[in-house]
Every structure is written in C-alpha cells, then in structure tokens.
PDB file of C-alpha atoms in Angstrom:
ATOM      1  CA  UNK W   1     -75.121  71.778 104.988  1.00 71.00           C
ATOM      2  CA  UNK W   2     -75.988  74.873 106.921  1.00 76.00           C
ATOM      3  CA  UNK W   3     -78.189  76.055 103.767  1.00 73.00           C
ATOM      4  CA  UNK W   4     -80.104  72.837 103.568  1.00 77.00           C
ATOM      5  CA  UNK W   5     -80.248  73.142 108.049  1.00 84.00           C
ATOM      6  CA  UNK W   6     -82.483  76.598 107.193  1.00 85.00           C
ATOM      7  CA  UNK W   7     -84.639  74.982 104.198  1.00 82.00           C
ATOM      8  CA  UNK W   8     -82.637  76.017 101.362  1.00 79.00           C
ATOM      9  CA  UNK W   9     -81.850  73.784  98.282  1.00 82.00           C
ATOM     10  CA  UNK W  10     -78.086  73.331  97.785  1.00 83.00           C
ATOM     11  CA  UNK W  11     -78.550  71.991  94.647  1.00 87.00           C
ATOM     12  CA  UNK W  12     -78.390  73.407  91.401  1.00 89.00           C
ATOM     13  CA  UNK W  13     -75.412  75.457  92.403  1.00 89.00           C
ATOM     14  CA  UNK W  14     -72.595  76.570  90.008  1.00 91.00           C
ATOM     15  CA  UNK W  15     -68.920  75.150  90.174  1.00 91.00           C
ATOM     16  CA  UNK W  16     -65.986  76.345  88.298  1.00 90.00           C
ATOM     17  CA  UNK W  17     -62.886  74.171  89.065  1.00 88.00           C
ATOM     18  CA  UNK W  18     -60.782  71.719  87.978  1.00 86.00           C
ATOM     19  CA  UNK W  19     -62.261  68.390  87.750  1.00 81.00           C
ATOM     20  CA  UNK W  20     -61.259  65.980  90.529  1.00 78.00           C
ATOM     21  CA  UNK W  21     -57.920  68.179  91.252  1.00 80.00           C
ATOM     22  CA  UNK W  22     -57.204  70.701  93.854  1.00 85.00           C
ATOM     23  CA  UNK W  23     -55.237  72.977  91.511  1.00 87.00           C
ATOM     24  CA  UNK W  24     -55.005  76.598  91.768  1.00 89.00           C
ATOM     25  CA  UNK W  25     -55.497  78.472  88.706  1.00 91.00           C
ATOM     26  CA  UNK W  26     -57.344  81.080  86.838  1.00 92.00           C
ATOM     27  CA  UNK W  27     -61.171  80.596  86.988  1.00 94.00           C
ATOM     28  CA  UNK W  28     -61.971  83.938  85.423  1.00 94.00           C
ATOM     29  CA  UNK W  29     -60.815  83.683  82.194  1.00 93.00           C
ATOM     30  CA  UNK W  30     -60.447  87.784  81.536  1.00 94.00           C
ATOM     31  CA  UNK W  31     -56.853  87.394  80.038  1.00 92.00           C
ATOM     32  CA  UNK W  32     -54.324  90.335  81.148  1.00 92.00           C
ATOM     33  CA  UNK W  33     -53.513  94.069  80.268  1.00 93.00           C
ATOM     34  CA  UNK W  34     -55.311  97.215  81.874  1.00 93.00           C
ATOM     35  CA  UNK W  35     -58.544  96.341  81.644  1.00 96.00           C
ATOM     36  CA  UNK W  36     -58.507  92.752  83.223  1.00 96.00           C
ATOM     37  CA  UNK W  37     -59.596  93.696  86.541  1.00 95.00           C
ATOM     38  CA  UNK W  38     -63.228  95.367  84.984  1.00 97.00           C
ATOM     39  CA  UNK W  39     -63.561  92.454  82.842  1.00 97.00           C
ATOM     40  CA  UNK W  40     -63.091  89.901  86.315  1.00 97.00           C
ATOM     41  CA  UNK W  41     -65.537  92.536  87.578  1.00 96.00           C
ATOM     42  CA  UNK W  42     -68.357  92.292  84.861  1.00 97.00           C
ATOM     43  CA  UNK W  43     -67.914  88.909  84.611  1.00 96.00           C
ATOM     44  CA  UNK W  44     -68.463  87.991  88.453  1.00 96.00           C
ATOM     45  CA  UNK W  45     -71.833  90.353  87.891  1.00 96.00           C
ATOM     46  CA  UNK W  46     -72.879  87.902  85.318  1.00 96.00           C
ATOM     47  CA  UNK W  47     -72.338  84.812  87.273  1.00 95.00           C
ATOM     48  CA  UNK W  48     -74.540  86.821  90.120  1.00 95.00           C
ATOM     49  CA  UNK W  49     -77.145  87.398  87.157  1.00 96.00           C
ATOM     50  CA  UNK W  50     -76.768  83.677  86.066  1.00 96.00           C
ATOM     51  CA  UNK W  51     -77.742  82.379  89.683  1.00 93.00           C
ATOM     52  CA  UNK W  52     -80.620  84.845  89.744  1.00 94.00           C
ATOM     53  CA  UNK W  53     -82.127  84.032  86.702  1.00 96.00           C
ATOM     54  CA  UNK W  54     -81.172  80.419  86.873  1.00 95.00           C
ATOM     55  CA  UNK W  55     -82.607  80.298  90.705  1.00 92.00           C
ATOM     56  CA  UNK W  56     -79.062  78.701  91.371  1.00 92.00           C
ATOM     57  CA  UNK W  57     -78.306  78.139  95.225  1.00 88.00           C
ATOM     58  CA  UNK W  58     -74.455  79.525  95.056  1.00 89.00           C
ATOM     59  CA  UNK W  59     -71.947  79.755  93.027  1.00 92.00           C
ATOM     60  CA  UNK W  60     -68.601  78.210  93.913  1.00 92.00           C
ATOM     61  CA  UNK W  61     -64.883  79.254  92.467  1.00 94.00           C
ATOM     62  CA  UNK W  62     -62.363  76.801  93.597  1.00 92.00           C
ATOM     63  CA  UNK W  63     -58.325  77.117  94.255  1.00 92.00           C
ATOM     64  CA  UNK W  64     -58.600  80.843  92.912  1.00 92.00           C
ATOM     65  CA  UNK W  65     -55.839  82.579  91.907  1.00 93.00           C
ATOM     66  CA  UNK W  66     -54.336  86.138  93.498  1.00 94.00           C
ATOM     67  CA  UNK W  67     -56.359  88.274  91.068  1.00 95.00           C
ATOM     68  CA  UNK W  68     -59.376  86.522  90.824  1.00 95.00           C
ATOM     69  CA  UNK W  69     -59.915  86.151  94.868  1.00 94.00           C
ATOM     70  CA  UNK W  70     -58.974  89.976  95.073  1.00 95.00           C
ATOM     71  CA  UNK W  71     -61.557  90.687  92.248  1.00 96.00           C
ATOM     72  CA  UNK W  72     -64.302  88.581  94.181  1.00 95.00           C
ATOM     73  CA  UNK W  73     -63.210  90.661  97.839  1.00 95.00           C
ATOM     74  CA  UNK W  74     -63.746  93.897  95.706  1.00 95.00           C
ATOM     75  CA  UNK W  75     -67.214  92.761  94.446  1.00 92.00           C
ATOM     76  CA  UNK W  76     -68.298  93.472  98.280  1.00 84.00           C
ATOM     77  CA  UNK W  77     -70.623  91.260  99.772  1.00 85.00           C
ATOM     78  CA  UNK W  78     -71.619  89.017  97.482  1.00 88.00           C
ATOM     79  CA  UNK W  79     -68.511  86.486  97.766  1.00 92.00           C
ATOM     80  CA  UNK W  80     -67.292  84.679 100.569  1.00 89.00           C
ATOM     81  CA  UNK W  81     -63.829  83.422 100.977  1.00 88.00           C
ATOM     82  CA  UNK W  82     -63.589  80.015 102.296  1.00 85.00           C
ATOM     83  CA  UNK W  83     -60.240  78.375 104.334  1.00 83.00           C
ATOM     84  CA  UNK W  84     -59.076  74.895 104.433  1.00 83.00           C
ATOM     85  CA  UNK W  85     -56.324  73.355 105.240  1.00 84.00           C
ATOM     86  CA  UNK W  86     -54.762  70.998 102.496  1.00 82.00           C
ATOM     87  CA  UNK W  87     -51.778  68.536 103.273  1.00 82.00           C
ATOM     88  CA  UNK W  88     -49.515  68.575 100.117  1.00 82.00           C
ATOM     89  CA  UNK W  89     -46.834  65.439 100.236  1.00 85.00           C
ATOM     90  CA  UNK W  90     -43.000  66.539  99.010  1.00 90.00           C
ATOM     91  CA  UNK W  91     -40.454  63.643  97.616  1.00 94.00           C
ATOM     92  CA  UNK W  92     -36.963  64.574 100.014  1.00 94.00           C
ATOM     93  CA  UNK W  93     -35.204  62.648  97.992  1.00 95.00           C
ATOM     94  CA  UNK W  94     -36.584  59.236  98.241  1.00 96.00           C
ATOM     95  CA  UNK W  95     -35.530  57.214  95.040  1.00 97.00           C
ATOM     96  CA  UNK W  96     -38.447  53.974  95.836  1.00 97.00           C
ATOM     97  CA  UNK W  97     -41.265  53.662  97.616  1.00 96.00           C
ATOM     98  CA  UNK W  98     -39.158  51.657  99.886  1.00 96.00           C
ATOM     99  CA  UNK W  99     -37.019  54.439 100.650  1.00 96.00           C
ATOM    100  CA  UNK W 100     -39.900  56.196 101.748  1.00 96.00           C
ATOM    101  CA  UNK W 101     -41.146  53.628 104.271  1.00 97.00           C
ATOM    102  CA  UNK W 102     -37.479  53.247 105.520  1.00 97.00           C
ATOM    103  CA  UNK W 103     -37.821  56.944 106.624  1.00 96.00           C
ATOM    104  CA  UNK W 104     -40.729  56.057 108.311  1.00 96.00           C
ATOM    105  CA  UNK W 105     -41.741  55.100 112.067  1.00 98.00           C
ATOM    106  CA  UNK W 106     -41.903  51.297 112.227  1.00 98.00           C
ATOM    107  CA  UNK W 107     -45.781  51.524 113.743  1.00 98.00           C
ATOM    108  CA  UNK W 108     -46.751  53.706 110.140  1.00 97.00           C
ATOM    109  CA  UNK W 109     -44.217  51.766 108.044  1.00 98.00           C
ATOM    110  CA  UNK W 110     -45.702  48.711 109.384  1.00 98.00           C
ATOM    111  CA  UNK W 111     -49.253  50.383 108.860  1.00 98.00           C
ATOM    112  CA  UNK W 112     -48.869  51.058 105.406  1.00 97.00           C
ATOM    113  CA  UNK W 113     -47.603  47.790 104.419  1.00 98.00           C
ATOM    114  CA  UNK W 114     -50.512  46.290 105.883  1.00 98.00           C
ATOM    115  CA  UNK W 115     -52.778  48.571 103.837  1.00 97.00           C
ATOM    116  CA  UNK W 116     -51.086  47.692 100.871  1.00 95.00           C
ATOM    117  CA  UNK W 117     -51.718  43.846 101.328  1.00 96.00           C
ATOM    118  CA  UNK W 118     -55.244  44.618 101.999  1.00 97.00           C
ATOM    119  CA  UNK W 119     -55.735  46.571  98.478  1.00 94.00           C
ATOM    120  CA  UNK W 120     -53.614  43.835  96.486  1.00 93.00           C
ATOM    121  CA  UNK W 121     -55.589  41.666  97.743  1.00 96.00           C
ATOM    122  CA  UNK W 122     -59.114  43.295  96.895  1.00 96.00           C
ATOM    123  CA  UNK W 123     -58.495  42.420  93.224  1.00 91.00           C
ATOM    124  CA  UNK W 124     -58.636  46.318  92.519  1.00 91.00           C
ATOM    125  CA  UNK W 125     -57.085  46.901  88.933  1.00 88.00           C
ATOM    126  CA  UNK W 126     -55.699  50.688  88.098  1.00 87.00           C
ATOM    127  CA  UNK W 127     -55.307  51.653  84.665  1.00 86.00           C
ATOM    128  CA  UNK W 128     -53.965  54.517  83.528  1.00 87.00           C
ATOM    129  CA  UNK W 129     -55.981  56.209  80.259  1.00 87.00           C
ATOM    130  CA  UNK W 130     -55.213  58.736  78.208  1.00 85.00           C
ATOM    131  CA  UNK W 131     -58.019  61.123  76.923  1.00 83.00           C
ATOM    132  CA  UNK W 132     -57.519  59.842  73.403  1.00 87.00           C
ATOM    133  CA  UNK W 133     -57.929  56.198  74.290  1.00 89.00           C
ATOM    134  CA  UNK W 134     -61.240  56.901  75.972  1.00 90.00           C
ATOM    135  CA  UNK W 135     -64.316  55.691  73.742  1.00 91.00           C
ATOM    136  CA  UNK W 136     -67.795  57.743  74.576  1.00 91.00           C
ATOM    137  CA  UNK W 137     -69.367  55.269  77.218  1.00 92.00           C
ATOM    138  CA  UNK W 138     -66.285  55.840  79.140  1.00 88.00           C
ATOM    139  CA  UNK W 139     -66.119  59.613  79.248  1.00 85.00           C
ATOM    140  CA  UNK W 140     -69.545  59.408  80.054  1.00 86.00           C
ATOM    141  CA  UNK W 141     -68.854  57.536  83.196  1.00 85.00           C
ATOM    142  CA  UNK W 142     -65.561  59.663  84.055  1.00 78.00           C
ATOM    143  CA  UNK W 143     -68.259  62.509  83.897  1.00 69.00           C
TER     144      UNK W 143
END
C-alpha cells in the first residue's frame, strides 16, 4: 500500500509461494552440494533482471527457507525481509471436536457453537477434491 501511497503500480509484481498455504519451503530451486549458494546467488540476479526488463513492481519470496533468506541478506540491498506473526493451532490431545470445546472457556465454547449454527445454516456445502477429479473449468476457477 505504501508503493501505491507514492504513485507506484503494485501490480505486475512477481510471487513465488505456495498457493493458498503458508508453508515454508525452498523457493530457490538450486538443489545442494558446494556450489548451491552461487547458484541461489545468480538466480536471485535473474529475478532482479526479470523485474527490470519485465517493468515488474517487486518481487515477493514467501515462507523462505534458512538458505534461501540468508542468500537474499547476502545479495545486499536489493531484498527486504519481512516479519509477521502467524498463529499455528496444536491438537493436545483432543480426540473430537467436542473435546476441544470442553477445554474451552464457556463464553468461546459458547461462541463457537454459535458460529457453527450460523454456517450450517448458510447452506454452505464443502467438498473435498482431489487434483485428479478436477475437470478443466474447475482448475480454471481454483486458479
């Protein structure tokens, strides 16, 4: 928002993540051995080229990995490391959902149950796909 504030367009920009899914992982794809850190290195100078030549706003590297984050602090100023603060939920041992609630507060047990009503009664239908049941139209609205 801050680019668009000063008259910059934030859009086209480059993204390389995992769709939909905060998952850490390699975004770099320069495999291991000795010479994986210059290959990170030449490949974050073509990504720089890309935007250049491409007149791309940013590029963006999501949920990086140890070596690629240290390869993009070592490529100096050109990279910016960004903070957040993500809330990740942990099963202690709950075997049902209502075990969960039963560990709950009675205001956010209550809370929840109400929220559930409200959703069941929207008519909302979740079905879960597989990538090999998906026909073209449907891929092309996932994406």
């Amino acid at each position: 928002q801050a680019w668009e504030r000063t008259g910059g367009d934030y859009y086209p920009k480059l993204l390389s993540a995992v769709p939909y899914s905060p998952v850490v992982g390699p975004r770099l794809l320069a495999g291991h051995g000795a010479d994986a850190d210059a290959r990170r290195a030449a490949l974050l100078a073509g990504l720089r080229e890309l935007m250049q030549n491409a007149q791309l706003s940013s590029a963006h590297l999501l949920f990086l990995e140890h070596d690629d984050l240290a390869a993009c602090a070592a490529d100096g100023e050109h990279w910016l490391a960004r903070s957040d603060v993500q809330f990740h939920w942990s099963n202690r041992g709950w075997r049902t959902f209502e075990d969960f609630l039963a560990a709950l507060k009675h205001k956010k047990r209550k809370n929840i149950r109400t929220e559930r009503a409200q959703v069941a009664a929207s008519g909302l239908r979740v079905e879960w796909r597989t990538g090999a049941s998906l026909d073209a139209p449907t891929w092309a609205a996932v994406h």
